[in-house]
mmCIF file with all atom_site columns, C-alpha atoms in Angstrom:
data_model
loop_
_atom_site.group_PDB
_atom_site.id
_atom_site.type_symbol
_atom_site.label_atom_id
_atom_site.label_alt_id
_atom_site.label_comp_id
_atom_site.label_asym_id
_atom_site.label_entity_id
_atom_site.label_seq_id
_atom_site.pdbx_PDB_ins_code
_atom_site.Cartn_x
_atom_site.Cartn_y
_atom_site.Cartn_z
_atom_site.occupancy
_atom_site.B_iso_or_equiv
_atom_site.pdbx_formal_charge
_atom_site.auth_seq_id
_atom_site.auth_comp_id
_atom_site.auth_asym_id
_atom_site.auth_atom_id
_atom_site.pdbx_PDB_model_num
ATOM 1   C CA . MET A 1 1   ? -131.021 63.573 -85.694  1.00 83.00 ? 22  MET A CA 1
ATOM 2   C CA . LEU A 1 2   ? -132.108 63.562 -89.484  1.00 84.00 ? 23  LEU A CA 1
ATOM 3   C CA . GLU A 1 3   ? -130.963 67.223 -90.120  1.00 85.00 ? 24  GLU A CA 1
ATOM 4   C CA . ALA A 1 4   ? -127.470 66.624 -88.634  1.00 90.00 ? 25  ALA A CA 1
ATOM 5   C CA . ILE A 1 5   ? -126.741 63.898 -91.249  1.00 88.00 ? 26  ILE A CA 1
ATOM 6   C CA . GLY A 1 6   ? -128.108 66.294 -94.003  1.00 88.00 ? 27  GLY A CA 1
ATOM 7   C CA . TRP A 1 7   ? -125.325 68.825 -92.319  1.00 90.00 ? 28  TRP A CA 1
ATOM 8   C CA . ILE A 1 8   ? -123.181 65.992 -92.254  1.00 92.00 ? 29  ILE A CA 1
ATOM 9   C CA . GLY A 1 9   ? -123.222 65.136 -96.082  1.00 89.00 ? 30  GLY A CA 1
ATOM 10  C CA . SER A 1 10  ? -122.816 68.744 -96.714  1.00 92.00 ? 31  SER A CA 1
ATOM 11  C CA . ALA A 1 11  ? -119.667 69.389 -94.825  1.00 93.00 ? 32  ALA A CA 1
ATOM 12  C CA . ILE A 1 12  ? -118.290 66.059 -97.399  1.00 93.00 ? 33  ILE A CA 1
ATOM 13  C CA . LEU A 1 13  ? -118.785 67.654 -100.033 1.00 91.00 ? 34  LEU A CA 1
ATOM 14  C CA . VAL A 1 14  ? -117.312 71.215 -98.912  1.00 92.00 ? 35  VAL A CA 1
ATOM 15  C CA . LEU A 1 15  ? -114.457 69.479 -97.228  1.00 92.00 ? 36  LEU A CA 1
ATOM 16  C CA . SER A 1 16  ? -114.207 66.965 -101.035 1.00 90.00 ? 37  SER A CA 1
ATOM 17  C CA . LEU A 1 17  ? -113.659 70.490 -102.866 1.00 88.00 ? 38  LEU A CA 1
ATOM 18  C CA . VAL A 1 18  ? -110.633 71.840 -100.983 1.00 85.00 ? 39  VAL A CA 1
ATOM 19  C CA . GLN A 1 19  ? -108.712 68.628 -101.452 1.00 84.00 ? 40  GLN A CA 1
ATOM 20  C CA . THR A 1 20  ? -105.815 69.066 -103.358 1.00 75.00 ? 41  THR A CA 1
ATOM 21  C CA . ARG A 1 21  ? -105.055 65.238 -104.086 1.00 79.00 ? 42  ARG A CA 1
ATOM 22  C CA . ILE A 1 22  ? -107.590 63.934 -106.827 1.00 84.00 ? 43  ILE A CA 1
ATOM 23  C CA . LEU A 1 23  ? -108.196 60.415 -105.447 1.00 84.00 ? 44  LEU A CA 1
ATOM 24  C CA . ARG A 1 24  ? -108.797 61.635 -101.740 1.00 87.00 ? 45  ARG A CA 1
ATOM 25  C CA . LEU A 1 25  ? -111.157 64.294 -103.590 1.00 91.00 ? 46  LEU A CA 1
ATOM 26  C CA . ARG A 1 26  ? -113.223 61.545 -105.762 1.00 92.00 ? 47  ARG A CA 1
ATOM 27  C CA . ILE A 1 27  ? -113.315 59.633 -102.694 1.00 92.00 ? 48  ILE A CA 1
ATOM 28  C CA . LEU A 1 28  ? -114.832 62.491 -100.248 1.00 94.00 ? 49  LEU A CA 1
ATOM 29  C CA . ASN A 1 29  ? -117.294 63.677 -102.929 1.00 95.00 ? 50  ASN A CA 1
ATOM 30  C CA . LEU A 1 30  ? -118.679 59.765 -103.379 1.00 95.00 ? 51  LEU A CA 1
ATOM 31  C CA . ALA A 1 31  ? -118.989 60.087 -99.917  1.00 95.00 ? 52  ALA A CA 1
ATOM 32  C CA . GLY A 1 32  ? -120.767 62.877 -99.012  1.00 94.00 ? 53  GLY A CA 1
ATOM 33  C CA . CYS A 1 33  ? -123.002 62.155 -102.858 1.00 95.00 ? 54  CYS A CA 1
ATOM 34  C CA . LEU A 1 34  ? -124.183 59.054 -100.757 1.00 95.00 ? 55  LEU A CA 1
ATOM 35  C CA . VAL A 1 35  ? -125.392 60.598 -97.429  1.00 95.00 ? 56  VAL A CA 1
ATOM 36  C CA . HIS A 1 36  ? -127.150 62.804 -99.442  1.00 94.00 ? 57  HIS A CA 1
ATOM 37  C CA . ILE A 1 37  ? -129.026 60.464 -101.529 1.00 95.00 ? 58  ILE A CA 1
ATOM 38  C CA . GLY A 1 38  ? -130.021 58.507 -98.014  1.00 93.00 ? 59  GLY A CA 1
ATOM 39  C CA . TYR A 1 39  ? -131.034 62.070 -96.384  1.00 93.00 ? 60  TYR A CA 1
ATOM 40  C CA . ASN A 1 40  ? -132.857 63.547 -99.244  1.00 93.00 ? 61  ASN A CA 1
ATOM 41  C CA . SER A 1 41  ? -134.803 60.219 -99.750  1.00 93.00 ? 62  SER A CA 1
ATOM 42  C CA . ALA A 1 42  ? -135.771 60.252 -96.353  1.00 91.00 ? 63  ALA A CA 1
ATOM 43  C CA . VAL A 1 43  ? -136.917 63.669 -96.600  1.00 91.00 ? 64  VAL A CA 1
ATOM 44  C CA . GLY A 1 44  ? -138.237 62.783 -99.764  1.00 91.00 ? 65  GLY A CA 1
ATOM 45  C CA . VAL A 1 45  ? -136.371 65.307 -102.039 1.00 91.00 ? 66  VAL A CA 1
ATOM 46  C CA . TRP A 1 46  ? -136.721 63.712 -105.213 1.00 93.00 ? 67  TRP A CA 1
ATOM 47  C CA . PRO A 1 47  ? -134.633 66.353 -107.735 1.00 93.00 ? 68  PRO A CA 1
ATOM 48  C CA . MET A 1 48  ? -131.707 66.461 -105.348 1.00 92.00 ? 69  MET A CA 1
ATOM 49  C CA . VAL A 1 49  ? -131.416 62.434 -104.779 1.00 93.00 ? 70  VAL A CA 1
ATOM 50  C CA . GLY A 1 50  ? -131.493 62.331 -108.590 1.00 94.00 ? 71  GLY A CA 1
ATOM 51  C CA . LEU A 1 51  ? -128.916 65.057 -108.680 1.00 94.00 ? 72  LEU A CA 1
ATOM 52  C CA . ASN A 1 52  ? -126.462 63.049 -106.136 1.00 94.00 ? 73  ASN A CA 1
ATOM 53  C CA . VAL A 1 53  ? -126.984 59.675 -107.656 1.00 95.00 ? 74  VAL A CA 1
ATOM 54  C CA . VAL A 1 54  ? -125.677 60.847 -111.015 1.00 95.00 ? 75  VAL A CA 1
ATOM 55  C CA . LEU A 1 55  ? -122.501 62.399 -109.096 1.00 95.00 ? 76  LEU A CA 1
ATOM 56  C CA . ALA A 1 56  ? -122.171 59.587 -107.106 1.00 95.00 ? 77  ALA A CA 1
ATOM 57  C CA . ILE A 1 57  ? -121.774 57.737 -110.516 1.00 95.00 ? 78  ILE A CA 1
ATOM 58  C CA . VAL A 1 58  ? -119.843 59.715 -111.879 1.00 94.00 ? 79  VAL A CA 1
ATOM 59  C CA . ASN A 1 59  ? -117.247 59.526 -108.882 1.00 93.00 ? 80  ASN A CA 1
ATOM 60  C CA . VAL A 1 60  ? -117.235 55.842 -109.174 1.00 94.00 ? 81  VAL A CA 1
ATOM 61  C CA . VAL A 1 61  ? -116.569 56.313 -112.665 1.00 93.00 ? 82  VAL A CA 1
ATOM 62  C CA . GLN A 1 62  ? -113.755 58.858 -112.260 1.00 88.00 ? 83  GLN A CA 1
ATOM 63  C CA . LEU A 1 63  ? -112.025 56.334 -109.311 1.00 89.00 ? 84  LEU A CA 1
ATOM 64  C CA . ARG A 1 64  ? -112.141 53.168 -111.779 1.00 86.00 ? 85  ARG A CA 1
ATOM 65  C CA . LYS A 1 65  ? -110.068 55.259 -114.136 1.00 80.00 ? 86  LYS A CA 1
ATOM 66  C CA . LEU A 1 66  ? -107.677 56.459 -111.985 1.00 77.00 ? 87  LEU A CA 1
ATOM 67  C CA . LEU A 1 67  ? -107.101 52.935 -110.088 1.00 77.00 ? 88  LEU A CA 1
ATOM 68  C CA . LYS A 1 68  ? -107.341 51.528 -113.678 1.00 73.00 ? 89  LYS A CA 1
ATOM 69  C CA . GLU A 1 69  ? -104.170 54.121 -114.748 1.00 65.00 ? 90  GLU A CA 1
ATOM 70  C CA . ARG A 1 70  ? -102.526 53.905 -111.614 1.00 63.00 ? 91  ARG A CA 1
ATOM 71  C CA . HIS A 1 71  ? -100.422 50.484 -112.584 1.00 56.00 ? 92  HIS A CA 1
ATOM 72  C CA . ALA A 1 72  ? -100.935 51.292 -116.677 1.00 49.00 ? 93  ALA A CA 1
ATOM 73  C CA . ASP A 1 73  ? -98.560  50.433 -118.453 1.00 51.00 ? 94  ASP A CA 1
ATOM 74  C CA . GLU A 1 74  ? -99.307  52.844 -121.358 1.00 47.00 ? 95  GLU A CA 1
ATOM 75  C CA . GLY A 1 75  ? -101.052 56.050 -121.550 1.00 47.00 ? 96  GLY A CA 1
ATOM 76  C CA . GLY A 1 76  ? -100.763 57.065 -117.634 1.00 71.00 ? 97  GLY A CA 1
ATOM 77  C CA . TYR A 1 77  ? -97.373  58.962 -117.770 1.00 81.00 ? 98  TYR A CA 1
ATOM 78  C CA . ASP A 1 78  ? -94.551  60.015 -119.572 1.00 85.00 ? 99  ASP A CA 1
ATOM 79  C CA . VAL A 1 79  ? -90.729  59.894 -118.564 1.00 87.00 ? 100 VAL A CA 1
ATOM 80  C CA . VAL A 1 80  ? -88.616  62.272 -120.017 1.00 90.00 ? 101 VAL A CA 1
ATOM 81  C CA . PRO A 1 81  ? -84.884  62.800 -119.274 1.00 92.00 ? 102 PRO A CA 1
ATOM 82  C CA . THR A 1 82  ? -83.349  65.692 -118.478 1.00 94.00 ? 103 THR A CA 1
ATOM 83  C CA . ASP A 1 83  ? -80.192  67.628 -117.019 1.00 95.00 ? 104 ASP A CA 1
ATOM 84  C CA . VAL A 1 84  ? -79.548  67.841 -113.500 1.00 94.00 ? 105 VAL A CA 1
ATOM 85  C CA . ASP A 1 85  ? -79.090  71.575 -113.986 1.00 93.00 ? 106 ASP A CA 1
ATOM 86  C CA . ALA A 1 86  ? -81.970  71.985 -116.083 1.00 95.00 ? 107 ALA A CA 1
ATOM 87  C CA . PRO A 1 87  ? -83.955  75.114 -115.974 1.00 95.00 ? 108 PRO A CA 1
ATOM 88  C CA . LEU A 1 88  ? -86.892  73.638 -115.115 1.00 93.00 ? 109 LEU A CA 1
ATOM 89  C CA . LEU A 1 89  ? -85.844  70.567 -112.832 1.00 95.00 ? 110 LEU A CA 1
ATOM 90  C CA . ARG A 1 90  ? -84.308  73.478 -110.913 1.00 94.00 ? 111 ARG A CA 1
ATOM 91  C CA . HIS A 1 91  ? -87.371  75.207 -110.582 1.00 94.00 ? 112 HIS A CA 1
ATOM 92  C CA . LEU A 1 92  ? -89.512  72.345 -109.549 1.00 93.00 ? 113 LEU A CA 1
ATOM 93  C CA . LEU A 1 93  ? -87.201  71.569 -106.696 1.00 94.00 ? 114 LEU A CA 1
ATOM 94  C CA . THR A 1 94  ? -87.204  75.021 -105.792 1.00 94.00 ? 115 THR A CA 1
ATOM 95  C CA . ARG A 1 95  ? -90.861  75.516 -105.458 1.00 93.00 ? 116 ARG A CA 1
ATOM 96  C CA . HIS A 1 96  ? -91.379  72.681 -103.774 1.00 93.00 ? 117 HIS A CA 1
ATOM 97  C CA . HIS A 1 97  ? -88.380  73.001 -101.408 1.00 94.00 ? 118 HIS A CA 1
ATOM 98  C CA . ASP A 1 98  ? -90.201  73.005 -98.431  1.00 94.00 ? 119 ASP A CA 1
ATOM 99  C CA . GLU A 1 99  ? -92.300  69.950 -98.935  1.00 91.00 ? 120 GLU A CA 1
ATOM 100 C CA . ILE A 1 100 ? -89.267  68.168 -100.524 1.00 92.00 ? 121 ILE A CA 1
ATOM 101 C CA . VAL A 1 101 ? -87.310  68.738 -96.732  1.00 92.00 ? 122 VAL A CA 1
ATOM 102 C CA . LYS A 1 102 ? -89.788  67.584 -94.811  1.00 89.00 ? 123 LYS A CA 1
ATOM 103 C CA . LEU A 1 103 ? -91.198  64.368 -96.502  1.00 85.00 ? 124 LEU A CA 1
ATOM 104 C CA . HIS A 1 104 ? -87.815  63.373 -97.785  1.00 86.00 ? 125 HIS A CA 1
ATOM 105 C CA . GLY A 1 105 ? -85.329  65.120 -94.567  1.00 85.00 ? 126 GLY A CA 1
ATOM 106 C CA . VAL A 1 106 ? -82.702  66.420 -97.698  1.00 88.00 ? 127 VAL A CA 1
ATOM 107 C CA . GLU A 1 107 ? -81.959  69.602 -99.085  1.00 92.00 ? 128 GLU A CA 1
ATOM 108 C CA . PRO A 1 108 ? -82.783  69.582 -102.775 1.00 91.00 ? 129 PRO A CA 1
ATOM 109 C CA . ALA A 1 109 ? -79.733  71.660 -103.380 1.00 88.00 ? 130 ALA A CA 1
ATOM 110 C CA . ASP A 1 110 ? -78.028  68.806 -101.960 1.00 90.00 ? 131 ASP A CA 1
ATOM 111 C CA . VAL A 1 111 ? -79.074  65.900 -103.080 1.00 91.00 ? 132 VAL A CA 1
ATOM 112 C CA . PRO A 1 112 ? -76.396  63.981 -105.466 1.00 92.00 ? 133 PRO A CA 1
ATOM 113 C CA . ALA A 1 113 ? -76.982  63.029 -108.774 1.00 93.00 ? 134 ALA A CA 1
ATOM 114 C CA . THR A 1 114 ? -75.603  61.913 -111.888 1.00 93.00 ? 135 THR A CA 1
ATOM 115 C CA . GLU A 1 115 ? -78.914  61.613 -114.073 1.00 92.00 ? 136 GLU A CA 1
ATOM 116 C CA . ALA A 1 116 ? -82.466  63.242 -113.355 1.00 94.00 ? 137 ALA A CA 1
ATOM 117 C CA . TYR A 1 117 ? -86.020  62.241 -115.199 1.00 93.00 ? 138 TYR A CA 1
ATOM 118 C CA . LEU A 1 118 ? -89.301  63.971 -115.118 1.00 93.00 ? 139 LEU A CA 1
ATOM 119 C CA . VAL A 1 119 ? -92.488  61.959 -114.824 1.00 90.00 ? 140 VAL A CA 1
ATOM 120 C CA . LEU A 1 120 ? -95.192  64.213 -116.877 1.00 90.00 ? 141 LEU A CA 1
ATOM 121 C CA . ARG A 1 121 ? -98.779  63.584 -117.555 1.00 84.00 ? 142 ARG A CA 1
ATOM 122 C CA . GLY A 1 122 ? -99.857  64.996 -120.360 1.00 83.00 ? 143 GLY A CA 1
ATOM 123 C CA . ASP A 1 123 ? -98.224  68.430 -120.179 1.00 86.00 ? 144 ASP A CA 1
ATOM 124 C CA . GLU A 1 124 ? -98.247  68.772 -116.521 1.00 88.00 ? 145 GLU A CA 1
ATOM 125 C CA . THR A 1 125 ? -94.807  68.038 -114.944 1.00 91.00 ? 146 THR A CA 1
ATOM 126 C CA . VAL A 1 126 ? -95.970  65.312 -111.994 1.00 89.00 ? 147 VAL A CA 1
ATOM 127 C CA . GLY A 1 127 ? -92.550  64.463 -110.351 1.00 91.00 ? 148 GLY A CA 1
ATOM 128 C CA . ALA A 1 128 ? -88.771  64.245 -110.444 1.00 93.00 ? 149 ALA A CA 1
ATOM 129 C CA . VAL A 1 129 ? -86.522  61.037 -110.065 1.00 93.00 ? 150 VAL A CA 1
ATOM 130 C CA . LEU A 1 130 ? -82.748  62.239 -108.740 1.00 95.00 ? 151 LEU A CA 1
ATOM 131 C CA . LEU A 1 131 ? -80.518  58.842 -110.056 1.00 94.00 ? 152 LEU A CA 1
ATOM 132 C CA . ASP A 1 132 ? -76.634  58.848 -108.619 1.00 95.00 ? 153 ASP A CA 1
ATOM 133 C CA . ASP A 1 133 ? -74.561  56.433 -110.560 1.00 94.00 ? 154 ASP A CA 1
ATOM 134 C CA . ALA A 1 134 ? -72.747  54.599 -108.249 1.00 92.00 ? 155 ALA A CA 1
ATOM 135 C CA . GLY A 1 135 ? -71.277  51.875 -110.704 1.00 91.00 ? 156 GLY A CA 1
ATOM 136 C CA . ASP A 1 136 ? -71.637  47.854 -111.429 1.00 90.00 ? 157 ASP A CA 1
ATOM 137 C CA . GLY A 1 137 ? -74.961  48.542 -112.752 1.00 92.00 ? 158 GLY A CA 1
ATOM 138 C CA . THR A 1 138 ? -76.294  50.259 -109.614 1.00 94.00 ? 159 THR A CA 1
ATOM 139 C CA . ALA A 1 139 ? -78.174  53.643 -109.348 1.00 93.00 ? 160 ALA A CA 1
ATOM 140 C CA . ARG A 1 140 ? -78.534  55.074 -106.235 1.00 94.00 ? 161 ARG A CA 1
ATOM 141 C CA . LEU A 1 141 ? -81.968  56.736 -105.881 1.00 93.00 ? 162 LEU A CA 1
ATOM 142 C CA . THR A 1 142 ? -81.173  59.864 -103.866 1.00 93.00 ? 163 THR A CA 1
ATOM 143 C CA . LEU A 1 143 ? -84.867  61.834 -104.926 1.00 93.00 ? 164 LEU A CA 1
ATOM 144 C CA . ASP A 1 144 ? -88.448  60.804 -105.653 1.00 91.00 ? 165 ASP A CA 1
ATOM 145 C CA . HIS A 1 145 ? -91.191  63.634 -105.619 1.00 91.00 ? 166 HIS A CA 1
ATOM 146 C CA . VAL A 1 146 ? -93.849  63.716 -106.527 1.00 89.00 ? 167 VAL A CA 1
ATOM 147 C CA . VAL A 1 147 ? -96.853  66.868 -106.379 1.00 88.00 ? 168 VAL A CA 1
ATOM 148 C CA . GLU A 1 148 ? -99.079  66.479 -104.019 1.00 84.00 ? 169 GLU A CA 1
ATOM 149 C CA . ARG A 1 149 ? -101.953 66.549 -106.535 1.00 81.00 ? 170 ARG A CA 1
ATOM 150 C CA . TYR A 1 150 ? -100.675 63.023 -107.400 1.00 82.00 ? 171 TYR A CA 1
ATOM 151 C CA . ARG A 1 151 ? -99.304  61.570 -104.355 1.00 79.00 ? 172 ARG A CA 1
ATOM 152 C CA . ASP A 1 152 ? -101.876 58.720 -103.883 1.00 76.00 ? 173 ASP A CA 1
ATOM 153 C CA . PHE A 1 153 ? -100.327 57.588 -107.511 1.00 74.00 ? 174 PHE A CA 1
ATOM 154 C CA . THR A 1 154 ? -96.727  56.001 -108.458 1.00 74.00 ? 175 THR A CA 1
ATOM 155 C CA . PRO A 1 155 ? -95.510  57.911 -111.046 1.00 78.00 ? 176 PRO A CA 1
ATOM 156 C CA . GLY A 1 156 ? -92.048  57.254 -109.893 1.00 75.00 ? 177 GLY A CA 1
ATOM 157 C CA . GLU A 1 157 ? -92.446  53.481 -111.099 1.00 77.00 ? 178 GLU A CA 1
ATOM 158 C CA . HIS A 1 158 ? -92.976  54.297 -114.518 1.00 77.00 ? 179 HIS A CA 1
ATOM 159 C CA . VAL A 1 159 ? -89.093  55.803 -114.325 1.00 81.00 ? 180 VAL A CA 1
ATOM 160 C CA . PHE A 1 160 ? -88.231  53.009 -112.306 1.00 83.00 ? 181 PHE A CA 1
ATOM 161 C CA . ARG A 1 161 ? -90.036  49.735 -114.131 1.00 73.00 ? 182 ARG A CA 1
ATOM 162 C CA . ARG A 1 162 ? -92.190  50.794 -116.864 1.00 65.00 ? 183 ARG A CA 1
ATOM 163 C CA . SER A 1 163 ? -90.439  52.695 -119.022 1.00 71.00 ? 184 SER A CA 1
ATOM 164 C CA . GLY A 1 164 ? -87.178  50.835 -119.906 1.00 80.00 ? 185 GLY A CA 1
ATOM 165 C CA . ILE A 1 165 ? -84.848  53.610 -119.769 1.00 85.00 ? 186 ILE A CA 1
ATOM 166 C CA . LEU A 1 166 ? -82.771  52.786 -116.914 1.00 88.00 ? 187 LEU A CA 1
ATOM 167 C CA . ALA A 1 167 ? -82.023  49.726 -118.875 1.00 86.00 ? 188 ALA A CA 1
ATOM 168 C CA . GLY A 1 168 ? -81.365  51.539 -121.397 1.00 85.00 ? 189 GLY A CA 1
ATOM 169 C CA . HIS A 1 169 ? -78.807  53.115 -119.618 1.00 85.00 ? 190 HIS A CA 1
ATOM 170 C CA . GLY A 1 170 ? -76.958  49.713 -118.491 1.00 87.00 ? 191 GLY A CA 1
ATOM 171 C CA . TYR A 1 171 ? -78.300  49.873 -115.002 1.00 91.00 ? 192 TYR A CA 1
ATOM 172 C CA . ASP A 1 172 ? -79.791  46.408 -113.638 1.00 90.00 ? 193 ASP A CA 1
ATOM 173 C CA . ARG A 1 173 ? -80.391  47.647 -110.160 1.00 92.00 ? 194 ARG A CA 1
ATOM 174 C CA . ILE A 1 174 ? -81.828  50.525 -108.016 1.00 93.00 ? 195 ILE A CA 1
ATOM 175 C CA . VAL A 1 175 ? -80.864  50.869 -104.479 1.00 94.00 ? 196 VAL A CA 1
ATOM 176 C CA . THR A 1 176 ? -82.308  53.836 -101.548 1.00 92.00 ? 197 THR A CA 1
ATOM 177 C CA . ARG A 1 177 ? -80.671  55.423 -98.880  1.00 88.00 ? 198 ARG A CA 1
ATOM 178 C CA . PRO A 1 178 ? -80.555  53.108 -95.948  1.00 88.00 ? 199 PRO A CA 1
ATOM 179 C CA . GLY A 1 179 ? -82.828  53.465 -92.924  1.00 86.00 ? 200 GLY A CA 1
ATOM 180 C CA . ILE A 1 180 ? -85.876  54.424 -94.607  1.00 86.00 ? 201 ILE A CA 1
ATOM 181 C CA . THR A 1 181 ? -89.137  53.693 -92.664  1.00 84.00 ? 202 THR A CA 1
ATOM 182 C CA . GLY A 1 182 ? -92.718  54.732 -92.492  1.00 83.00 ? 203 GLY A CA 1
ATOM 183 C CA . ARG A 1 183 ? -94.887  55.549 -95.538  1.00 80.00 ? 204 ARG A CA 1
ATOM 184 C CA . THR A 1 184 ? -91.826  56.284 -97.610  1.00 84.00 ? 205 THR A CA 1
ATOM 185 C CA . ALA A 1 185 ? -91.009  52.857 -97.036  1.00 86.00 ? 206 ALA A CA 1
ATOM 186 C CA . GLN A 1 186 ? -94.359  51.426 -97.568  1.00 85.00 ? 207 GLN A CA 1
ATOM 187 C CA . TYR A 1 187 ? -94.301  53.792 -101.243 1.00 83.00 ? 208 TYR A CA 1
ATOM 188 C CA . TYR A 1 188 ? -91.420  51.296 -102.201 1.00 86.00 ? 209 TYR A CA 1
ATOM 189 C CA . GLU A 1 189 ? -92.313  48.255 -101.224 1.00 87.00 ? 210 GLU A CA 1
ATOM 190 C CA . THR A 1 190 ? -95.822  49.219 -103.634 1.00 82.00 ? 211 THR A CA 1
ATOM 191 C CA . VAL A 1 191 ? -93.975  50.486 -106.503 1.00 82.00 ? 212 VAL A CA 1
ATOM 192 C CA . GLY A 1 192 ? -91.786  46.546 -106.297 1.00 84.00 ? 213 GLY A CA 1
ATOM 193 C CA . PHE A 1 193 ? -88.921  47.224 -103.823 1.00 91.00 ? 214 PHE A CA 1
ATOM 194 C CA . THR A 1 194 ? -87.551  44.894 -101.146 1.00 92.00 ? 215 THR A CA 1
ATOM 195 C CA . ARG A 1 195 ? -85.839  45.543 -97.979  1.00 93.00 ? 216 ARG A CA 1
ATOM 196 C CA . ASP A 1 196 ? -82.089  43.965 -97.910  1.00 92.00 ? 217 ASP A CA 1
ATOM 197 C CA . THR A 1 197 ? -81.648  43.621 -94.163  1.00 89.00 ? 218 THR A CA 1
ATOM 198 C CA . THR A 1 198 ? -78.059  43.656 -94.441  1.00 90.00 ? 219 THR A CA 1
ATOM 199 C CA . THR A 1 199 ? -77.706  46.934 -95.617  1.00 90.00 ? 220 THR A CA 1
ATOM 200 C CA . ASP A 1 200 ? -80.809  48.345 -94.457  1.00 92.00 ? 221 ASP A CA 1
ATOM 201 C CA . GLU A 1 201 ? -81.660  49.585 -98.208  1.00 93.00 ? 222 GLU A CA 1
ATOM 202 C CA . PHE A 1 202 ? -84.882  48.929 -100.315 1.00 94.00 ? 223 PHE A CA 1
ATOM 203 C CA . VAL A 1 203 ? -83.420  47.337 -103.565 1.00 94.00 ? 224 VAL A CA 1
ATOM 204 C CA . LEU A 1 204 ? -85.334  47.035 -106.634 1.00 92.00 ? 225 LEU A CA 1
ATOM 205 C CA . ALA A 1 205 ? -84.250  44.649 -109.858 1.00 91.00 ? 226 ALA A CA 1
ATOM 206 C CA . VAL A 1 206 ? -84.530  47.167 -113.044 1.00 87.00 ? 227 VAL A CA 1
ATOM 207 C CA . PRO A 1 207 ? -86.693  45.281 -115.547 1.00 79.00 ? 228 PRO A CA 1
ATOM 208 C CA . VAL A 1 208 ? -84.957  44.398 -119.114 1.00 70.00 ? 229 VAL A CA 1
ATOM 209 C CA . ALA A 1 209 ? -85.604  46.387 -121.292 1.00 54.00 ? 230 ALA A CA 1
ATOM 210 C CA . ALA A 1 210 ? -88.099  45.087 -124.235 1.00 51.00 ? 231 ALA A CA 1
#
C-alpha cells in the first residue's frame, strides 16, 4: 500500500508537468509534493522529504501570487486597442479557430465587430475581445477568447472593468448574446455580469473612467 502511494504521487507530478494551464499545473504539482512528503517520511528518505517540502513551498507562494493577480487592478495585464482587421488579431483568431468554435460556438471570421482589444501579459498575447457598437452607449460582446494557458484566470475583466478604456470610448454598458449557459455563464458572473431575465443576456454596467 505504501509503495502504491509513492507511485500515485509520482503519477500526479508527471500529470502536472503536461498541463498547459498554469493554475492547474501548480495545484497538481503541490498535490504530488504533499503525497511524496508523506511517502518519503514513512520510508525515511529524508533528502526527498526536504526536496518536496521546498517544492511545496514554492508552489504555495506561486499559487498565492497567481490568485492575487487574478483580479489585480494593476500590474497583471495590459489592454491594447487594435483594428478589427489587424494581422496580429487575425493570426490569433486563425491559430485558435477550433478552440473558438468549440468554446464559443461561433466562426471567428463571421463574428461582427467594430472594435477589438488584445489582452497582454508582459510580451505575451493572452486573449482577444471583440465588441460591436449597438448604439446608445451599448457595446455588444461578440467574442471574449483567452488562450488555454490563462483560461483559469479572467483577463477579459481588465477590458470590461479595470482598464477604463470602454468608458473612454463612450460605452456605459456591455451585453452578451442571449442564451449563454454552463461555464461561460459562470465566467460572466465571475467578472461581474448579471443575467437580464427579460432578454436572457448578460449585462455589465461599465465603470466610469477615472
